[in-house]
Each structure stands twice: as structure tokens, then as C-alpha cells.
mmCIF file with all atom_site columns, C-alpha atoms in Angstrom:
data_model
loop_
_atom_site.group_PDB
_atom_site.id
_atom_site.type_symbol
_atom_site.label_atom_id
_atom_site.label_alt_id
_atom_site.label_comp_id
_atom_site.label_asym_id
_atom_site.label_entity_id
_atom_site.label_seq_id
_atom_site.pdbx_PDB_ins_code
_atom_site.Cartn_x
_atom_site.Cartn_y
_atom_site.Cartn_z
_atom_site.occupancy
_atom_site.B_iso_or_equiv
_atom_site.pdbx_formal_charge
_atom_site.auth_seq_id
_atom_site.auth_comp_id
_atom_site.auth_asym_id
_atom_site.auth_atom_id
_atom_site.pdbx_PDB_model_num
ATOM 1   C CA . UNK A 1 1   ? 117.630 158.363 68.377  1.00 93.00 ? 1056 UNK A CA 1
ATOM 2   C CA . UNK A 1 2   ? 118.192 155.258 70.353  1.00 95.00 ? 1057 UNK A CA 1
ATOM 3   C CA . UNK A 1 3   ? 119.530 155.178 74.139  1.00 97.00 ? 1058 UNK A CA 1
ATOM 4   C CA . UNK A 1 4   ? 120.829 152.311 75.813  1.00 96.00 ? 1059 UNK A CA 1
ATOM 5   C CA . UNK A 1 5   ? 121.299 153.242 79.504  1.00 96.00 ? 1060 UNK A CA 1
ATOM 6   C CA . UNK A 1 6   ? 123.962 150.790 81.604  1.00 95.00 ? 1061 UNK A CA 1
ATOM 7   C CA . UNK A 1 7   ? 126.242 151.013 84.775  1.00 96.00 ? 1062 UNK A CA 1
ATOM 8   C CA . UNK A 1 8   ? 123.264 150.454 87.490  1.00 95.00 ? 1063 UNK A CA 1
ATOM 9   C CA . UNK A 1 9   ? 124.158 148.031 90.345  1.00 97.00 ? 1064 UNK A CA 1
ATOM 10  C CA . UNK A 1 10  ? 124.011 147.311 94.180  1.00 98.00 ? 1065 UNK A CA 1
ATOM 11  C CA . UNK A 1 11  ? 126.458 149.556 95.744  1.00 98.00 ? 1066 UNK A CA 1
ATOM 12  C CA . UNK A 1 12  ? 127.254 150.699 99.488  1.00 98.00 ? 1067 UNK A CA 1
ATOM 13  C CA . UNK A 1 13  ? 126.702 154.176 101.024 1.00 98.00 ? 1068 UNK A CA 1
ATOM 14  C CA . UNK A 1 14  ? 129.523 156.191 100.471 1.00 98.00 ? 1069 UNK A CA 1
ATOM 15  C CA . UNK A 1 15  ? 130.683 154.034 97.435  1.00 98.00 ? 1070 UNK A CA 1
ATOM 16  C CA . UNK A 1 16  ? 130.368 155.146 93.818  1.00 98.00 ? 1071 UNK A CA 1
ATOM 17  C CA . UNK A 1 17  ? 128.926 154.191 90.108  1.00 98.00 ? 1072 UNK A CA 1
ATOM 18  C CA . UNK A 1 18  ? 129.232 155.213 86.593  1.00 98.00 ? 1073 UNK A CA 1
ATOM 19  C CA . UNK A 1 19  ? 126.350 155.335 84.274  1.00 98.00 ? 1074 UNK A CA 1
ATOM 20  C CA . UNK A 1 20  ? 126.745 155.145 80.633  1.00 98.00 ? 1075 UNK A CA 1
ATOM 21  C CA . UNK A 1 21  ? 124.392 156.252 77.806  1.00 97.00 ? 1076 UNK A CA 1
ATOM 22  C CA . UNK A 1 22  ? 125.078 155.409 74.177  1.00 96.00 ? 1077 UNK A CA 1
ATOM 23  C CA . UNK A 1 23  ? 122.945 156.588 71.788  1.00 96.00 ? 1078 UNK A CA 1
ATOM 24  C CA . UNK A 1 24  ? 122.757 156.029 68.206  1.00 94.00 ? 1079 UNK A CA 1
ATOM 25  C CA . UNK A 1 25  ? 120.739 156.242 65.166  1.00 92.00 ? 1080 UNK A CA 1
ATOM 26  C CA . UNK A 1 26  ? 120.150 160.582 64.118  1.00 89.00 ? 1081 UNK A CA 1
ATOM 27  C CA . UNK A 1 27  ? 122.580 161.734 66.953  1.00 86.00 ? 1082 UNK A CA 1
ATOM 28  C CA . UNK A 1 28  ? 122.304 165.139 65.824  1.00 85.00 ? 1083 UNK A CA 1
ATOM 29  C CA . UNK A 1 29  ? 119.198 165.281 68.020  1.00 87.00 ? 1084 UNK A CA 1
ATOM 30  C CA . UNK A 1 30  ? 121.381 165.158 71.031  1.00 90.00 ? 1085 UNK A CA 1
ATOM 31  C CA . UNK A 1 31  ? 122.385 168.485 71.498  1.00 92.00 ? 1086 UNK A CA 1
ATOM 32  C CA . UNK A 1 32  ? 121.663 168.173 75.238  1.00 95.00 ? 1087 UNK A CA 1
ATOM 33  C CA . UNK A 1 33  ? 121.913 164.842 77.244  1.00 95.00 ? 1088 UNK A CA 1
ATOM 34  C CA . UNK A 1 34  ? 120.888 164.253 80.533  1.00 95.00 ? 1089 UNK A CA 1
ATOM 35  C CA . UNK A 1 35  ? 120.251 161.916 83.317  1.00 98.00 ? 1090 UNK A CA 1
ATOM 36  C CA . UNK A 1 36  ? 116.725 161.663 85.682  1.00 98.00 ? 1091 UNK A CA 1
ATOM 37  C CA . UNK A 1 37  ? 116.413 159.092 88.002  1.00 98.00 ? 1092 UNK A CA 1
ATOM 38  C CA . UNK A 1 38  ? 112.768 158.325 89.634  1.00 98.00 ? 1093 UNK A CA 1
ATOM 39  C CA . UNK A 1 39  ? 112.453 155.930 93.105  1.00 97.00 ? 1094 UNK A CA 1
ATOM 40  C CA . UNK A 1 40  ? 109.188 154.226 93.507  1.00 93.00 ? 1095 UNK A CA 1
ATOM 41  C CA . UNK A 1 41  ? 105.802 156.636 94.805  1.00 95.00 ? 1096 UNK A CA 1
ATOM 42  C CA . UNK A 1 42  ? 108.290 159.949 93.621  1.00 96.00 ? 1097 UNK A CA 1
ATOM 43  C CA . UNK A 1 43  ? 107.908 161.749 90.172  1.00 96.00 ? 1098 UNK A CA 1
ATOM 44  C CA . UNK A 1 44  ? 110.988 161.670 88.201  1.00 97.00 ? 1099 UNK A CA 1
ATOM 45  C CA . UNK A 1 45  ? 113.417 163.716 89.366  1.00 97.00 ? 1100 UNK A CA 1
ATOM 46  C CA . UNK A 1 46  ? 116.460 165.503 87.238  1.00 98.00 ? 1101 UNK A CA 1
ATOM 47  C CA . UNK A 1 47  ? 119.680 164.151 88.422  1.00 98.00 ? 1102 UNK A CA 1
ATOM 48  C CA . UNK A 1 48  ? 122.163 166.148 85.224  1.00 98.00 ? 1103 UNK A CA 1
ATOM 49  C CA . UNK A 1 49  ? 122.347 167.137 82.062  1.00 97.00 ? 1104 UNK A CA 1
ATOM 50  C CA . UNK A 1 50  ? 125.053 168.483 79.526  1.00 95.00 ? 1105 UNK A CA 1
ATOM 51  C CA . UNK A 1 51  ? 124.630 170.983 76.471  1.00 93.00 ? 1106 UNK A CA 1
ATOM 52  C CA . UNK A 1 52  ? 126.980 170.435 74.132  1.00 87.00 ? 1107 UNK A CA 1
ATOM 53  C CA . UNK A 1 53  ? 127.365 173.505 71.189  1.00 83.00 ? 1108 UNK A CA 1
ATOM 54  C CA . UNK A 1 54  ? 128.613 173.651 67.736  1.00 81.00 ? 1109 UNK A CA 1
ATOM 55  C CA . UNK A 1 55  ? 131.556 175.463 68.993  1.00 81.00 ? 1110 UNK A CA 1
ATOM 56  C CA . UNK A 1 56  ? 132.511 171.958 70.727  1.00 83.00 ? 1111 UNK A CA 1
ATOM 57  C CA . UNK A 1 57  ? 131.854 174.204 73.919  1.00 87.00 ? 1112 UNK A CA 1
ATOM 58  C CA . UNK A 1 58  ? 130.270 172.290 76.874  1.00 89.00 ? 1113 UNK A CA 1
ATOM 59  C CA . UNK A 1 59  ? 127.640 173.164 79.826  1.00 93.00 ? 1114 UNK A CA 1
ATOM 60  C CA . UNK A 1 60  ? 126.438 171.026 82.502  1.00 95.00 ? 1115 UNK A CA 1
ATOM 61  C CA . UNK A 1 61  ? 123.764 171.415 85.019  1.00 96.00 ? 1116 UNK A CA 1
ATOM 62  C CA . UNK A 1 62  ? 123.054 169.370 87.881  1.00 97.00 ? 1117 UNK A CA 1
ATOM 63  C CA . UNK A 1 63  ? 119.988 169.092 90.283  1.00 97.00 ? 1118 UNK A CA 1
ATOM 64  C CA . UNK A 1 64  ? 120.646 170.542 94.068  1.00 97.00 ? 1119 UNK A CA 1
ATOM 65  C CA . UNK A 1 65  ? 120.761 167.148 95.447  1.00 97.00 ? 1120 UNK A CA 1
ATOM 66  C CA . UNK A 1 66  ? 123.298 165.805 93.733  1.00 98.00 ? 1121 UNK A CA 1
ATOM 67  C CA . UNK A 1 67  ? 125.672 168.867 93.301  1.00 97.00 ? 1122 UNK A CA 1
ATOM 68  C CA . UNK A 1 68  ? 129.178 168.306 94.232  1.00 97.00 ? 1123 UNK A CA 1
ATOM 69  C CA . UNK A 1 69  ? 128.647 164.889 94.328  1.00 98.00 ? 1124 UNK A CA 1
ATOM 70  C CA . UNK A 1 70  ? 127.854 163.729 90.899  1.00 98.00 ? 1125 UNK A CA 1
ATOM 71  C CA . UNK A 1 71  ? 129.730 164.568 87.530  1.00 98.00 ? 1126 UNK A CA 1
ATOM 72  C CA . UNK A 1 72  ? 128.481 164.283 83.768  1.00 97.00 ? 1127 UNK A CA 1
ATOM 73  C CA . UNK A 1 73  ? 130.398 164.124 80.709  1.00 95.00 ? 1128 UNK A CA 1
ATOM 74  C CA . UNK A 1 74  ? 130.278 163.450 77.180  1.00 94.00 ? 1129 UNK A CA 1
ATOM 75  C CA . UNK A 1 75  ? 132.771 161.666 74.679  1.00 92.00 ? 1130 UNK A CA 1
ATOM 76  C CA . UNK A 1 76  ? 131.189 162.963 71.291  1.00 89.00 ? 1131 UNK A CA 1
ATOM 77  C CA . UNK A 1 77  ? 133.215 160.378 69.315  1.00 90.00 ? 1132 UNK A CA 1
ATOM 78  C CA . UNK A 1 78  ? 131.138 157.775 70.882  1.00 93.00 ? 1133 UNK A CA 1
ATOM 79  C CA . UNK A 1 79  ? 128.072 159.936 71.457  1.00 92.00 ? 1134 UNK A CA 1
ATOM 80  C CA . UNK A 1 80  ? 128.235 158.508 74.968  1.00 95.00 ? 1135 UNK A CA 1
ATOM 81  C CA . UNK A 1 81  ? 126.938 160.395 77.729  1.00 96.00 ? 1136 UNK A CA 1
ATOM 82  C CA . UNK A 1 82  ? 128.724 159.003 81.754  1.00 97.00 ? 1137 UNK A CA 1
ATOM 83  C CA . UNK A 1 83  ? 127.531 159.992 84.881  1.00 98.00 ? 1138 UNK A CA 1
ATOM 84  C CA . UNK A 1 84  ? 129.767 159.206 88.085  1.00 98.00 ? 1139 UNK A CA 1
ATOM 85  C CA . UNK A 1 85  ? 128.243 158.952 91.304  1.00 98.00 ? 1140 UNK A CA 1
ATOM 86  C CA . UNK A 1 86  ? 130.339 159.721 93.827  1.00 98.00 ? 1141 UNK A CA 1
ATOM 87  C CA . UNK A 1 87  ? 129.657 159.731 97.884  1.00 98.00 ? 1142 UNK A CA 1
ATOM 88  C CA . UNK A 1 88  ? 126.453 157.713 97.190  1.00 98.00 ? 1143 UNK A CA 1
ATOM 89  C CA . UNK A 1 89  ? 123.735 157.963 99.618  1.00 98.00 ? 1144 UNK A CA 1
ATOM 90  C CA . UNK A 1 90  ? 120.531 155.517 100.283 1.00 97.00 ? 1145 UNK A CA 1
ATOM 91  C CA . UNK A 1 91  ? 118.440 158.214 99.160  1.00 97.00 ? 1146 UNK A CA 1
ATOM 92  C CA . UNK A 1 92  ? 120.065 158.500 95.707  1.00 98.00 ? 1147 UNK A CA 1
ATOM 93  C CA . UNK A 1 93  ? 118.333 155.131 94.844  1.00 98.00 ? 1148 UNK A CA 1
ATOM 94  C CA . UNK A 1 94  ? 116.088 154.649 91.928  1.00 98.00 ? 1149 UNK A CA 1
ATOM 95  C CA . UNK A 1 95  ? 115.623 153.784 88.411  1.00 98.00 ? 1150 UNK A CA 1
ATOM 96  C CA . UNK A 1 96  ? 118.242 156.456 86.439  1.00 98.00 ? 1151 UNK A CA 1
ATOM 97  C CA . UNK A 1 97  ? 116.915 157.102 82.899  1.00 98.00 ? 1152 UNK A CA 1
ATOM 98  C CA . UNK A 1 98  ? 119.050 158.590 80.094  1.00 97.00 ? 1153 UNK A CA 1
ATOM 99  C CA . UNK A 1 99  ? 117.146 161.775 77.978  1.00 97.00 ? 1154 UNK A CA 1
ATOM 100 C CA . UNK A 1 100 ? 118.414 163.610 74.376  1.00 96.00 ? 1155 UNK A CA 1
ATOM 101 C CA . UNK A 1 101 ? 117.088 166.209 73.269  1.00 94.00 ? 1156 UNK A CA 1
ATOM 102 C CA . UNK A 1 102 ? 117.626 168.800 69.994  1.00 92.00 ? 1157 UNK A CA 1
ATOM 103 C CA . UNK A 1 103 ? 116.634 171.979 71.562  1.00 90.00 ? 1158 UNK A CA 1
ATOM 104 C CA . UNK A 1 104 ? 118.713 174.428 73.486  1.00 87.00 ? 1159 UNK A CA 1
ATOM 105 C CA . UNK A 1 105 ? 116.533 176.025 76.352  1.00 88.00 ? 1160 UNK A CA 1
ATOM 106 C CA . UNK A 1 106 ? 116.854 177.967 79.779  1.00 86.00 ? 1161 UNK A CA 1
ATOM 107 C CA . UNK A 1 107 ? 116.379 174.938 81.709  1.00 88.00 ? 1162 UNK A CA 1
ATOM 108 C CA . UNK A 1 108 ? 117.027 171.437 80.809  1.00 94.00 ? 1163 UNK A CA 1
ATOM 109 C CA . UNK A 1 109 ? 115.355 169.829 83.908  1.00 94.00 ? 1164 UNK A CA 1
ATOM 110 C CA . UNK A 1 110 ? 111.950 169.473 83.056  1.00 95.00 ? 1165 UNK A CA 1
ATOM 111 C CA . UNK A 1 111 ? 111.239 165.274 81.717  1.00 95.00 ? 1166 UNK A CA 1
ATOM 112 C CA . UNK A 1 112 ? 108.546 166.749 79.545  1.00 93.00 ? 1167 UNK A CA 1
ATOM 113 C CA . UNK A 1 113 ? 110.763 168.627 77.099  1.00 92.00 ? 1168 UNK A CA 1
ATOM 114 C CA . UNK A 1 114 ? 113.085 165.952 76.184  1.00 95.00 ? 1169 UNK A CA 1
ATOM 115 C CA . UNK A 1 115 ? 111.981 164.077 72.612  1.00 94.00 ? 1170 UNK A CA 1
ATOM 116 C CA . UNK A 1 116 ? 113.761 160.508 73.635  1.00 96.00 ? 1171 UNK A CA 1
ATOM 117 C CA . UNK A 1 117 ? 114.395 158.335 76.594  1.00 97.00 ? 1172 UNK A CA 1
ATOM 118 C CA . UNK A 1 118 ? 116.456 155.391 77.266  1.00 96.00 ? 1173 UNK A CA 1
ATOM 119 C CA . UNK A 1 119 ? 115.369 152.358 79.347  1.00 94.00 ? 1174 UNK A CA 1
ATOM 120 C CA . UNK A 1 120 ? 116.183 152.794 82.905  1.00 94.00 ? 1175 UNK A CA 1
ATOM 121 C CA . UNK A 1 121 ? 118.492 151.268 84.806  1.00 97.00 ? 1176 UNK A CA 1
ATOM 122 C CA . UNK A 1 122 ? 118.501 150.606 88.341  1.00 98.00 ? 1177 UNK A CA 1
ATOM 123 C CA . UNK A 1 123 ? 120.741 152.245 91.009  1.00 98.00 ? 1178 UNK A CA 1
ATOM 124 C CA . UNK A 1 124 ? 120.288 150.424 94.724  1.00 98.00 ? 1179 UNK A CA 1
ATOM 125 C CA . UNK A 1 125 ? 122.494 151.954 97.477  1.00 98.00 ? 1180 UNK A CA 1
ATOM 126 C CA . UNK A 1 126 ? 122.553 150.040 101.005 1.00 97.00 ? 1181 UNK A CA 1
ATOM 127 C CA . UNK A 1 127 ? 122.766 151.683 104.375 1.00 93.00 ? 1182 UNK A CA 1
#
């Protein structure tokens, strides 16, 4: 599976930003997607991620400090996972990586349990 992460940019506090995460290649792997983002000095962190079943049925989960804030969804045609940042604080910037993985689990916000990664792409929010 392949993952090409896009959307990052400069934006203002309060503003908003879409992320976008194609992937391609054996995207039957990608029963869950998800989004972490890591800021420099800070272990990565997990921002969302979305479980999408057989049944076409859909979870998402999202990390407390982005709740209410942030949204995830998937378009399975084009096995394209978005993110939209909403309300946008400094603190929400960092490098946001894009994460697939096969497996359905509890959790889905550990790094270390998702098989394949996208570059990063960089999120910078001004005060």
C-alpha cells in the first residue's frame, strides 16, 4: 500500500485545512485509516482514524484534543481518506502523517500497530 499525504499549509488560528490521503497499490489493507501528526521534541501523537467494515458500515475515533474540532472521512471509490481541521489552534501544528492498516482492533491509536505510513505533511498555524 502506498500513501500520498497532501493539504498541509500556513494557516491562521481559528482558520481551517483539509488533509487528503490517497492510497493505492493492495488497498484491501486499509481497513482502518488514520491520521497522527507529531511537532518537533513530542512523540507522535494520534490525531483520527476511521474503520471502515465489509458491511460498508463506518467508525471513527478521534484523539481528546482534537474532538469536536476535527472530522475524518473516507470516499472508498477513491480510497481517499480527508481530514478537516476546523477552529485551528497554534498548538495543533506539526508534521500530520497518514497510517492504513488491515487489522480491526480495540484501539486504533497506537503508531506502532499500523503496517504503512505516508510521508508527512506539514500543518503550521500562526497566532
Amino acid at each position: 500500500v502506498q500513501l500520498q499525504a497532501s493539504g498541509g499549509g500556513l494557516v491562521q488560528a481559528g482558520g481551517s485545512l483539509r488533509l487528503s490521503c490517497a492510497a493505492t497499490g493492495r488497498t484491501y489493507e486499509t481497513t482502518v485509516m488514520g491520521w497522527f501528526r507529531q511537532a518537533p521534541g513530542k512523540e507522535r501523537e494520534f490525531v483520527a482514524a476511521m474503520r471502515s467494515n465489509l458491511d460498508r458500515t463506518k467508525f471513527e475515533y478521534y484523539g481528546d484534543s482534537v474532538k469536536g474540532r476535527f472530522t475524518i472521512h473516507r470516499d472508498n471509490a477513491k480510497n481517499t481518506v480527508y481530514l478537516q481541521m476546523n477552529s485551528l489552534k497554534p498548538e495543533d501544528t506539526a508534521v500530520y502523517y497518514c497510517a492504513a492498516d488491515r487489522h480491526i482492533r480495540r484501539t486504533y491509536s497506537d503508531p506502532g500497530e499500523y503496517d504503512h505510513w505516508g510521508q508527512g505533511t506539514q500543518v503550521t498555524v500562526s497566532s
